[in-house]
Short mmCIF file of C-alpha atoms in Angstrom, two decimals:
data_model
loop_
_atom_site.label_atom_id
_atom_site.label_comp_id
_atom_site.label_asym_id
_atom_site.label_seq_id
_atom_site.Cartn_x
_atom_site.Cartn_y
_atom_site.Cartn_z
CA UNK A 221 13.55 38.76 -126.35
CA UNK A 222 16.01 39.95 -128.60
CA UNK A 223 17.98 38.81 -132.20
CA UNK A 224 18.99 35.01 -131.07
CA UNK A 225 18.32 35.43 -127.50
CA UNK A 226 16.66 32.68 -125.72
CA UNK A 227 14.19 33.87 -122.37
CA UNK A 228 13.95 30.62 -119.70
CA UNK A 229 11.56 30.97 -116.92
CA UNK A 230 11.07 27.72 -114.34
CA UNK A 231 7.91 26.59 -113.62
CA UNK A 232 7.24 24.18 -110.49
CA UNK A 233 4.51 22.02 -110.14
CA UNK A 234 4.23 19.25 -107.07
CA UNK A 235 0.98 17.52 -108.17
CA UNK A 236 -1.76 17.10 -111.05
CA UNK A 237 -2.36 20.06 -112.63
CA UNK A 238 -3.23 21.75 -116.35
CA UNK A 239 -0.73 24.05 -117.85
CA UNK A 240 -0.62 26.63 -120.70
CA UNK A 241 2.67 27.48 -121.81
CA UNK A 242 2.59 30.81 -123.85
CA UNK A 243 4.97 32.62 -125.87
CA UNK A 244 3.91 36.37 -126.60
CA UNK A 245 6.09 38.51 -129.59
CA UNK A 246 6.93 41.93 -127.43
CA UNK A 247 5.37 45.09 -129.33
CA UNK A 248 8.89 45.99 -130.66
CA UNK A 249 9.31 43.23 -132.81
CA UNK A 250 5.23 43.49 -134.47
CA UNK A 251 7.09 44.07 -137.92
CA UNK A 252 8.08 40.56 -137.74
CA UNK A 253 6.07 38.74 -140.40
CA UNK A 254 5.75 35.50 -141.79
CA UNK A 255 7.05 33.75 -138.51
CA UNK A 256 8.02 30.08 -138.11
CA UNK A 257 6.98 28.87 -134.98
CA UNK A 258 7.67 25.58 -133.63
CA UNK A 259 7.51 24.03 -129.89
CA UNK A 260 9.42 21.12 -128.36
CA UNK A 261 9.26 19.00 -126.23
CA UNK A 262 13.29 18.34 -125.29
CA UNK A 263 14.13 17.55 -129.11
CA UNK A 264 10.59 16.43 -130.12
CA UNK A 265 8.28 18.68 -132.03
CA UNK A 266 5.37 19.20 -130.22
CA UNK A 267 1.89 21.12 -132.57
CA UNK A 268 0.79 24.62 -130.29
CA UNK A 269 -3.07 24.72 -130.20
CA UNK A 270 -4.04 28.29 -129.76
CA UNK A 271 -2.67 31.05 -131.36
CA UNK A 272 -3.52 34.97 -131.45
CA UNK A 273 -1.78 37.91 -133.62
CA UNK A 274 1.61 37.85 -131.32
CA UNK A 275 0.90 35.01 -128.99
CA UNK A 276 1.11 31.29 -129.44
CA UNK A 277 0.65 28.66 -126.94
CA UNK A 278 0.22 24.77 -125.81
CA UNK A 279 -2.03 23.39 -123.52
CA UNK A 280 -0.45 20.35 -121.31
CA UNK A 281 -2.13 18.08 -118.55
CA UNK A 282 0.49 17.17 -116.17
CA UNK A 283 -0.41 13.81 -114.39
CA UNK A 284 2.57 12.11 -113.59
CA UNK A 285 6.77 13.27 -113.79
CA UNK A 286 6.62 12.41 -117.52
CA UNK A 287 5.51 15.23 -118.76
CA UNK A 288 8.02 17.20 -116.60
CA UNK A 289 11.37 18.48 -118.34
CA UNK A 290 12.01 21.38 -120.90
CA UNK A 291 9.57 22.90 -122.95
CA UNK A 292 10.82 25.28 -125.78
CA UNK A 293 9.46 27.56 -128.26
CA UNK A 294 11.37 28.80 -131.42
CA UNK A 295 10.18 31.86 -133.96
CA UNK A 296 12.18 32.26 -136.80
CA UNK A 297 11.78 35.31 -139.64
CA UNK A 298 14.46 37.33 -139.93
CA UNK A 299 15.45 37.20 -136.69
CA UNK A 300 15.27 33.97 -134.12
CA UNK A 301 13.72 34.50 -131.04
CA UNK A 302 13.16 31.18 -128.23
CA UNK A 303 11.92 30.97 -125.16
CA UNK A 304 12.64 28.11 -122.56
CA UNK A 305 10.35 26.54 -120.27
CA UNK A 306 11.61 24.36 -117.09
CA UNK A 307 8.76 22.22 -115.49
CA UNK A 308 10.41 20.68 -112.35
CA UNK A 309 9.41 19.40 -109.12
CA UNK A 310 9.55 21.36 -105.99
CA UNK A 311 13.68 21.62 -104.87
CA UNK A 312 14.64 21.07 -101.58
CA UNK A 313 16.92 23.18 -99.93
CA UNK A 314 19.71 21.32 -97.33
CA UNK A 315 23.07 23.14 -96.10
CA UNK A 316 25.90 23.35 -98.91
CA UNK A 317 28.51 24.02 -96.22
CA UNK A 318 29.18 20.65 -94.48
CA UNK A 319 28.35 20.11 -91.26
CA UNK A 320 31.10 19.59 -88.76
CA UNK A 321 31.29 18.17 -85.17
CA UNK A 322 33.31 15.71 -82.86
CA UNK A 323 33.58 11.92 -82.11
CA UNK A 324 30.59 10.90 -79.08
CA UNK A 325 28.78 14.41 -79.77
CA UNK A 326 25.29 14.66 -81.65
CA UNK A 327 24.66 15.62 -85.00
CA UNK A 328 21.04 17.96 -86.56
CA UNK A 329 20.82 17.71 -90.16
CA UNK A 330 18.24 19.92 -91.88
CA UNK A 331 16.12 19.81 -94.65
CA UNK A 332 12.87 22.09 -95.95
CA UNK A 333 10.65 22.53 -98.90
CA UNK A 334 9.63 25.94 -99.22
CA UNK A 335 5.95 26.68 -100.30
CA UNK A 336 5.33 22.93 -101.14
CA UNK A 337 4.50 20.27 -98.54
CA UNK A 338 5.75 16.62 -99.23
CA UNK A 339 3.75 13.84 -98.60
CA UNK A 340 6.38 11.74 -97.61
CA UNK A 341 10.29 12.58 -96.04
CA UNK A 342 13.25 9.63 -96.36
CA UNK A 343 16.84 9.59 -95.16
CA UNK A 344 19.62 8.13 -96.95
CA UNK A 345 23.30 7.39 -95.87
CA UNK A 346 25.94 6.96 -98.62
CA UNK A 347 27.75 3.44 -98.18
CA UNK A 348 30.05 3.15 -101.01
CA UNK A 349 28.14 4.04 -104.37
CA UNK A 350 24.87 2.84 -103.21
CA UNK A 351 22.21 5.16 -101.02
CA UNK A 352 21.10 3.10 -97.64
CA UNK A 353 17.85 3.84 -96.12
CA UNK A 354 17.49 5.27 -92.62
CA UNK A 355 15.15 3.72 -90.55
CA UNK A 356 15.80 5.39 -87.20
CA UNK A 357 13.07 2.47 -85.65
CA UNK A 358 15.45 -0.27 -86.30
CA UNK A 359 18.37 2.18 -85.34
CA UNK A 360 16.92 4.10 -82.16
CA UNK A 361 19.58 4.44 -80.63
CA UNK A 362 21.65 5.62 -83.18
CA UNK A 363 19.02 7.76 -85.22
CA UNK A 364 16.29 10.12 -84.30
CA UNK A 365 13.92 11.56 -87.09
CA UNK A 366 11.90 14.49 -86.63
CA UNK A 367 9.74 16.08 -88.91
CA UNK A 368 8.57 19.41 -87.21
CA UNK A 369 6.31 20.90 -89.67
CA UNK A 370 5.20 19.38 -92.95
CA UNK A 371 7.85 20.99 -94.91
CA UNK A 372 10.65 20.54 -92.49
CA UNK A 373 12.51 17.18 -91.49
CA UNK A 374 15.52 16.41 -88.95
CA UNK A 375 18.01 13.97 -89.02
CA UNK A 376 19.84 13.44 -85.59
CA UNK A 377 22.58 11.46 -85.63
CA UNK A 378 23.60 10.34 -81.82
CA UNK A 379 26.84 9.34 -80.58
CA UNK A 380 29.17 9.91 -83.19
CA UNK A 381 31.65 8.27 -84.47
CA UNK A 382 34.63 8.63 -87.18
CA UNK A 383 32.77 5.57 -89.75
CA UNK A 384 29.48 8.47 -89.55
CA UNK A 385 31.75 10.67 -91.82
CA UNK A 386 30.68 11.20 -94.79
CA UNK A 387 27.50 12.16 -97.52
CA UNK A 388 23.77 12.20 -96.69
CA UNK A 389 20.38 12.77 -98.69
CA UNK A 390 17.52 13.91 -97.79
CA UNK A 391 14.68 12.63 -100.44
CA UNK A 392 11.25 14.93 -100.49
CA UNK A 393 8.38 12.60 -102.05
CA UNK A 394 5.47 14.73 -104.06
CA UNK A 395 2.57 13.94 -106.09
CA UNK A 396 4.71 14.27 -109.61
CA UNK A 397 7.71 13.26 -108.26
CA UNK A 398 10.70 13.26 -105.93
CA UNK A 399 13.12 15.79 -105.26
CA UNK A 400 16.75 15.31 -103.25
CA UNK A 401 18.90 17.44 -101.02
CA UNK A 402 22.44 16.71 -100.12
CA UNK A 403 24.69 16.95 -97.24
CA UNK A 404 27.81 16.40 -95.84
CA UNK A 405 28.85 15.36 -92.10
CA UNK A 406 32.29 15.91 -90.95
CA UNK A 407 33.51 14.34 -87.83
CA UNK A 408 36.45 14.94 -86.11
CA UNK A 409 38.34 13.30 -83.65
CA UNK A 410 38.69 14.45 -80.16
CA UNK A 411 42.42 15.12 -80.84
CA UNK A 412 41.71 17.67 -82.99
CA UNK A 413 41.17 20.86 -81.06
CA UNK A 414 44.04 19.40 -78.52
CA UNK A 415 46.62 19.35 -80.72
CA UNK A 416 47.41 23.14 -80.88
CA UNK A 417 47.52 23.15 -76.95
CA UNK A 418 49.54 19.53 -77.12
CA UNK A 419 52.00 21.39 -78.96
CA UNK A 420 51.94 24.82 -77.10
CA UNK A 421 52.70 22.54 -74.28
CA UNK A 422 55.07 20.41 -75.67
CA UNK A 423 57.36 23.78 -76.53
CA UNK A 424 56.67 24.77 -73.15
CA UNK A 425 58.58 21.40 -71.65
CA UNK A 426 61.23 21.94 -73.99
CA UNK A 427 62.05 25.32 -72.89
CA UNK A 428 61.75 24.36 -68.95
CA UNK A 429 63.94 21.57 -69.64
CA UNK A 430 66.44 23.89 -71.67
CA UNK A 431 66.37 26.37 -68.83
CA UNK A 432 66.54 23.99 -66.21
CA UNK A 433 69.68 21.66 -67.56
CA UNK A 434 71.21 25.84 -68.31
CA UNK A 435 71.19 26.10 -64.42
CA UNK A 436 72.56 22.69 -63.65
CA UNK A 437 75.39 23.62 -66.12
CA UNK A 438 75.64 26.94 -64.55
CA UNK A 439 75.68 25.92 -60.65
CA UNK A 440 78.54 22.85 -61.98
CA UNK A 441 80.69 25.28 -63.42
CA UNK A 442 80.49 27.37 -60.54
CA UNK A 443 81.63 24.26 -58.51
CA UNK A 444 84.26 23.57 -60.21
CA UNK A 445 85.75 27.32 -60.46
#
């Protein structure tokens, strides 16, 4: 890095593993001397174990999501160098734009893990501020869940109707932890795409019955001449 800089790099991890986090002075700055070099753990000051002549690193064993989070390293001379470390859990990727169909049709929802297989998919609705469960076996009729691959899991939504608006979560489970997607449903009433013909129509009478009452007037004027 460079004068007050800080590098981040993130790391993902989706079950027990050991780690060694290493920060390594590039061969421009070997005229730094008499470095202070401190790690942390968030805000708590962590001791590195091994150290070479521009390197310095910890060792961690990651068992559960507690040792997850942000792992920093500081060197400070002249100059103040850091470097950030981001141990997460796998993300999962849903679809930001929301999702948009029409009162009695069906609704897919998607959601994959790339490179990391889950060992267990779950479904939420929102109701309010609280996240509801799917259980599509209780709910067969109304919900179908498919999980195609190991990394890949559908929500199918069937006969839809307006109270299915709203927010949905997909929830990936791993062995450190669980990681959430988010998506939104938007559903429209049948109206909808009938309105702009309603209304092409509804000019159309208007003009007929303008034209038409034009001709009476016309054909009663006549009359009377």
């Amino acid at each position: 890095g460079v004068s007050r800089s800080s590098m981040e790099k993130n790391i993902t991890l989706d079950s027990a593993t050991r780690i060694e986090l290493s920060c390594r002075l590039d061969s421009r700055y070997s005229h730094l001397k008499h470095l202070q070099v401190t790690w942390k753990r968030g805000n708590e000051t962590i001791r590195h174990i091994n150290k070479t002549e521009n390197s310095w690193s910890i060792q961690l064993r990651i068992l559960d999501n507690s040792k997850l989070g942000s792992y920093s390293c500081t060197l400070k001379g002249k100059e103040e160098i850091s470097a950030l470390f981001h141990l997460q859990v796998p993300k999962i990727e849903g679809k930001e734009k929301p999702i948009i169909s029409y009162e009695g049709d069906t609704a897919v929802m998607v959601c994959k893990s790339f490179g990391y297989t889950p060992i267990a998919w779950t479904w939420y609705m929102t109701n309010g501020s609280e996240l509801i469960a799917i259980n599509d076996s209780l709910l067969a009729d109304k919900y179908v869940i498919n999980r195609l691959s190991a990394n890949i899991t559908h929500l199918k939504i069937l006969k839809l109707i307006k109270e299915d608006d709203g927010v949905y979560w997909c929830e990936a489970a791993f062995e450190l932890g669980k990681s959430i997607g988010k998506l939104k449903l938007k559903v429209l009433s049948l109206m909808v795409p009938l309105r702009p013909f309603l209304a092409i129509m509804a000019e159309v009478v208007v003009l007929v019955t303008i034209v038409f009452l034009y001709e009476m007037y016309s054909k009663k004027k006549e009359k009377c001449a």
